[in-house]
N, CA, C and O atoms as a DFTB+ gen file, in Angstrom:
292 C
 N C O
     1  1     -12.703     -69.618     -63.644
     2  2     -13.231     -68.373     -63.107
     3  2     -12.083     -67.375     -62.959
     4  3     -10.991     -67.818     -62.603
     5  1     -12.249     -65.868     -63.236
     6  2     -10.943     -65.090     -63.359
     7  2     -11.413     -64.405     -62.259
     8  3     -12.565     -64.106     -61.943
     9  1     -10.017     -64.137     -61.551
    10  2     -10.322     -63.181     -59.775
    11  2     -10.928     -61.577     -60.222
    12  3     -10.705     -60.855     -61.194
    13  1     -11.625     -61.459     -59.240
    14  2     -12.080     -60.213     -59.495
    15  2     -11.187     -58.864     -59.873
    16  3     -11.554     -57.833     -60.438
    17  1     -10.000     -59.207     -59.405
    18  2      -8.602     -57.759     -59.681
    19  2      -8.776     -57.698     -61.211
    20  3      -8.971     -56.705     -61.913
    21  1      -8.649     -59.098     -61.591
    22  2      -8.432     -58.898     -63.468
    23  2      -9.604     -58.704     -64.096
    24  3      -9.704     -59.100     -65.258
    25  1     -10.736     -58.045     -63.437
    26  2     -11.637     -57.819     -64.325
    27  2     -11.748     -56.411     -64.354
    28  3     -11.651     -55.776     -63.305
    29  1     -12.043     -55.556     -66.014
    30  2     -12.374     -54.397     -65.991
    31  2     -12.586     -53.709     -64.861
    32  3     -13.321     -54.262     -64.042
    33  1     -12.162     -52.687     -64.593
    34  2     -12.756     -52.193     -63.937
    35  2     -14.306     -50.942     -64.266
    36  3     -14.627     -50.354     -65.300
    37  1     -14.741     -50.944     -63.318
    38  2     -15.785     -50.247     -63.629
    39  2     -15.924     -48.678     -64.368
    40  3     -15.194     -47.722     -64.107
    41  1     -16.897     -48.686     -65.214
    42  2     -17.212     -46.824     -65.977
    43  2     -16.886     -46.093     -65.116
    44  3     -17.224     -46.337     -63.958
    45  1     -16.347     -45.296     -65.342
    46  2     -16.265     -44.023     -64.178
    47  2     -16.259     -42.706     -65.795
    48  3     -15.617     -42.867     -66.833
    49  1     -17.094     -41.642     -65.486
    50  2     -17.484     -40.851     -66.003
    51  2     -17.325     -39.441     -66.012
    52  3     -18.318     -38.740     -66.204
    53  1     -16.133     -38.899     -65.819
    54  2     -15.312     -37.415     -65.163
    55  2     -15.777     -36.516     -65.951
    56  3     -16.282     -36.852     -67.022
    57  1     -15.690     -35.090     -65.537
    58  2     -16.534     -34.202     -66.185
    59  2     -15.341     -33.286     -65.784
    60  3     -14.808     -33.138     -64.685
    61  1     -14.909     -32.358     -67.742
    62  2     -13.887     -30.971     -66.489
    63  2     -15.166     -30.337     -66.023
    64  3     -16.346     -30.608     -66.248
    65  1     -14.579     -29.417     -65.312
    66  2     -15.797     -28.070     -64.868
    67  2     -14.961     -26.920     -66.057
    68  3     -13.773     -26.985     -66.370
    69  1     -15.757     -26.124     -66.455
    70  2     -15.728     -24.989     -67.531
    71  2     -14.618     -24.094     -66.676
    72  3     -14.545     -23.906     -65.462
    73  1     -13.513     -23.458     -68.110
    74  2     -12.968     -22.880     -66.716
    75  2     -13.375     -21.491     -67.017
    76  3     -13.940     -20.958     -67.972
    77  1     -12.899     -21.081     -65.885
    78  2     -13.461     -20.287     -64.782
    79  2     -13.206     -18.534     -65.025
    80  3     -13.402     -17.590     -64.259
    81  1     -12.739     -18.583     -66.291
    82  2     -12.306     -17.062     -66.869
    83  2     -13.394     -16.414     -67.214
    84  3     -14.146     -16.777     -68.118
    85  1     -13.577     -15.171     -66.344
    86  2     -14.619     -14.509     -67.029
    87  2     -14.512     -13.127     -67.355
    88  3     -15.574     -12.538     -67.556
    89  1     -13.068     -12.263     -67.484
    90  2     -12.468     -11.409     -67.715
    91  2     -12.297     -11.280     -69.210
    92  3     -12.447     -10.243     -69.856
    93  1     -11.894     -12.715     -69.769
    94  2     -11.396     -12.672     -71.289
    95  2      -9.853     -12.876     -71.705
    96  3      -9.385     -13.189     -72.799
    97  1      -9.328     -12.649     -70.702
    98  2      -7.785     -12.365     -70.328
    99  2      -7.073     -13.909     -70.662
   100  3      -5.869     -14.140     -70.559
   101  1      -8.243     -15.010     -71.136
   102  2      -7.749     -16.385     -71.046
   103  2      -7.310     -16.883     -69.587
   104  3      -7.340     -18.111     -69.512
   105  1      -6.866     -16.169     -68.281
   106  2      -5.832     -16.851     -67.416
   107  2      -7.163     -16.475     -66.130
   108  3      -7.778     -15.409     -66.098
   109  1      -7.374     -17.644     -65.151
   110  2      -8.731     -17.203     -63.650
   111  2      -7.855     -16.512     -63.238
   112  3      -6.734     -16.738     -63.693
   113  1      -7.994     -15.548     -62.354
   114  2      -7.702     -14.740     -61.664
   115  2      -9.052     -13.925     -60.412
   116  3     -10.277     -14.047     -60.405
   117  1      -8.147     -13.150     -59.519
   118  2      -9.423     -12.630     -58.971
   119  2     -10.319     -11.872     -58.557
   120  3     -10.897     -11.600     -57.504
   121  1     -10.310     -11.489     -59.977
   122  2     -11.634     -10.694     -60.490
   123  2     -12.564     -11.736     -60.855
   124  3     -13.770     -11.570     -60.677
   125  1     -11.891     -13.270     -61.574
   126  2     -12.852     -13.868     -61.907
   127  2     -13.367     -14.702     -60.762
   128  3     -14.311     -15.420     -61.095
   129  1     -13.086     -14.775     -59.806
   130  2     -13.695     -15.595     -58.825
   131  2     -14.549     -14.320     -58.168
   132  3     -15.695     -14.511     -57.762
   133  1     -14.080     -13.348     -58.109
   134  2     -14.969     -12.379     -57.377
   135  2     -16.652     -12.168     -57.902
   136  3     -17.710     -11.880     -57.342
   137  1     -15.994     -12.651     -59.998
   138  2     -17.398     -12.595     -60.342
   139  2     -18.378     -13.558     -59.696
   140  3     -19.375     -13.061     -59.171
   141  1     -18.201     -15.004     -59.668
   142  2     -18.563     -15.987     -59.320
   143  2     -19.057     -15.964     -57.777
   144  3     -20.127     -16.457     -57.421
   145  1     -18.306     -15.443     -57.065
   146  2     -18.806     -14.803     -55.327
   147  2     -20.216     -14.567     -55.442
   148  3     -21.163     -15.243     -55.041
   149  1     -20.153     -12.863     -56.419
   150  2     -21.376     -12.390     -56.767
   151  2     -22.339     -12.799     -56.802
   152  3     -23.303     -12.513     -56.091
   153  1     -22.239     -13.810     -57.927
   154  2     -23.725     -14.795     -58.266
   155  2     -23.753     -15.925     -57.402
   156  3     -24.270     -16.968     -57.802
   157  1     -23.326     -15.853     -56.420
   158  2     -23.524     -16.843     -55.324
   159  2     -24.671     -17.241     -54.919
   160  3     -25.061     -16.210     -54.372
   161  1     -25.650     -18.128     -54.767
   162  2     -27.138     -18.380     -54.298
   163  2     -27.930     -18.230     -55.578
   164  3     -29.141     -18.429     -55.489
   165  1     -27.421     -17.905     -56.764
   166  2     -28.418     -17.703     -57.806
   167  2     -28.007     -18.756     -58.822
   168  3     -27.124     -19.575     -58.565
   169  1     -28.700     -18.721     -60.057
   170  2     -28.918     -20.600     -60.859
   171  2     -28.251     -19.948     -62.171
   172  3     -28.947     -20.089     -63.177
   173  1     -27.024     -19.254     -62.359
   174  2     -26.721     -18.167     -63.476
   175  2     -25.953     -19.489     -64.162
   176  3     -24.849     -19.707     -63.664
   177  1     -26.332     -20.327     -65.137
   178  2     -25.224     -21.658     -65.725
   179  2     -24.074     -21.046     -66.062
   180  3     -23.215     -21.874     -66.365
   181  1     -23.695     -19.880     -66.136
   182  2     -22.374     -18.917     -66.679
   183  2     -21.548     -19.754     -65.639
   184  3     -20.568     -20.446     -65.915
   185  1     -22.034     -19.598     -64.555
   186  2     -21.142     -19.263     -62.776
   187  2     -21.546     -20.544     -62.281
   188  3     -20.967     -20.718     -61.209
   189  1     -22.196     -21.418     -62.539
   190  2     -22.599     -22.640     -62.661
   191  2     -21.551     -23.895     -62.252
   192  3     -22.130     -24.918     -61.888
   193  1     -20.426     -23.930     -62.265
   194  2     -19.016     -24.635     -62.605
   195  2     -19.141     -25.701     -62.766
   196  3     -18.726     -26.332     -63.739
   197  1     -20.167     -26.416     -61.187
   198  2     -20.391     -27.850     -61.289
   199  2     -21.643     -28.519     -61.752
   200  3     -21.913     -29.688     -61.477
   201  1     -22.570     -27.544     -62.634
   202  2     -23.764     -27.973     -63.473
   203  2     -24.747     -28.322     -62.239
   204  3     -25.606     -29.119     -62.618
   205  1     -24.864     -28.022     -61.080
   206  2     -25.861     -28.455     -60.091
   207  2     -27.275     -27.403     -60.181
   208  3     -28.389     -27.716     -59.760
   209  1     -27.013     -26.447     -60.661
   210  2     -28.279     -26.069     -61.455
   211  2     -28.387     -24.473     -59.965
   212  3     -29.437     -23.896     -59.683
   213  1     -27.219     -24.215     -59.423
   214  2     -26.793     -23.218     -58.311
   215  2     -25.612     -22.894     -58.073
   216  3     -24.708     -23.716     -57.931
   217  1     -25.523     -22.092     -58.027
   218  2     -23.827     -21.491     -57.516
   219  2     -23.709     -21.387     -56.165
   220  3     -24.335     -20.621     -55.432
   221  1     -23.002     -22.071     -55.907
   222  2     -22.639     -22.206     -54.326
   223  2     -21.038     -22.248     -54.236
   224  3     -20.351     -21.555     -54.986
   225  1     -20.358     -23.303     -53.050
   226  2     -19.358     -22.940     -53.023
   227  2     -18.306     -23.809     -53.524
   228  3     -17.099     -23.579     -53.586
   229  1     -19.254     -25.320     -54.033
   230  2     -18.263     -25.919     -54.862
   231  2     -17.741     -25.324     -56.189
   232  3     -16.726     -25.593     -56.832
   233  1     -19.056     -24.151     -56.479
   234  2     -18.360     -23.277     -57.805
   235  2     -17.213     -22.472     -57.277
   236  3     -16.074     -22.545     -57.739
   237  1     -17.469     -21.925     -56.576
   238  2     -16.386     -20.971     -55.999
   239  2     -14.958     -21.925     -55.751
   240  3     -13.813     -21.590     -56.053
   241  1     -15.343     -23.058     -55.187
   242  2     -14.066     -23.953     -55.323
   243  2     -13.402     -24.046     -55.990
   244  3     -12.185     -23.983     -55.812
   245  1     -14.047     -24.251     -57.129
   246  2     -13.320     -24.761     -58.701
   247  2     -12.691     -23.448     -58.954
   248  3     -11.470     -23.396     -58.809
   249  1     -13.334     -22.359     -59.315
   250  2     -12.604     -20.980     -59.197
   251  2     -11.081     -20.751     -59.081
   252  3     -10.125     -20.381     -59.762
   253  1     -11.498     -21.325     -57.411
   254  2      -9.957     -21.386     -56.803
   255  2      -9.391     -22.183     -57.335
   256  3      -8.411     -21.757     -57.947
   257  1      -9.597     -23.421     -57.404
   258  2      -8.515     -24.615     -57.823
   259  2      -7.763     -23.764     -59.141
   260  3      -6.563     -23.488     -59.125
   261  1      -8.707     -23.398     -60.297
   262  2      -8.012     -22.839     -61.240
   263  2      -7.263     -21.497     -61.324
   264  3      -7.000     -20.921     -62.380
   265  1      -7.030     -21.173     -60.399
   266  2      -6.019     -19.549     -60.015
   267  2      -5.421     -19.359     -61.083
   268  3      -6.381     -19.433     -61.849
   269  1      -4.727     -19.207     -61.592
   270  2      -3.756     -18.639     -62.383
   271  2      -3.554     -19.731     -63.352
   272  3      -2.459     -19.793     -63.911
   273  1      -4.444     -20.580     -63.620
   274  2      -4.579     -20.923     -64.523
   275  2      -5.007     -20.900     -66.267
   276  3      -6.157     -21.237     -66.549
   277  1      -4.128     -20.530     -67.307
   278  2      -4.451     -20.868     -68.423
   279  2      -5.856     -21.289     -69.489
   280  3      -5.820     -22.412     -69.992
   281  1      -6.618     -20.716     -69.692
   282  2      -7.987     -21.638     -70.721
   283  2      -7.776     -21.293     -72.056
   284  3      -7.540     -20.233     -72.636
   285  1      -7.968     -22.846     -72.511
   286  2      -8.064     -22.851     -73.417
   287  2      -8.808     -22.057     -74.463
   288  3     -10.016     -21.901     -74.289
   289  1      -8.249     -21.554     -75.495
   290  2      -9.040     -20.476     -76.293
   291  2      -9.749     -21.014     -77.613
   292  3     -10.401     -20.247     -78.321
């Protein structure tokens, strides 16, 4: 029988969130979180971040996390 440590560990299934540029500029900034503020309470999948089917404030989170961050083009 092999101990449970040495066995696989379990699927785990990570998702990025889309980033968060909505200027064009490639880099979040905050204008682009301001957009995302905006559509706050509404189901816009643009502003969407975490696919929950609403923009709330874990979108706005992600926003932040990505500040001055870089996207890929």
């Amino acid at each position: 029988h092999r101990p449970d440590y040495l066995s696989p560990p379990p699927s785990v299934n990570f998702r990025s969130a889309a980033c968060a540029d909505y200027t064009g500029d490639n880099t979040v900034r905050i204008p682009d979180i301001m957009k995302i503020i905006q559509k706050y309470g509404t189901n816009d999948p643009l502003y969407d971040l975490d696919v929950n089917g609403i923009v709330l404030i874990p979108d706005i989170t992600i926003g932040v996390q990505q500040y001055g961050q870089s996207c890929p083009t």
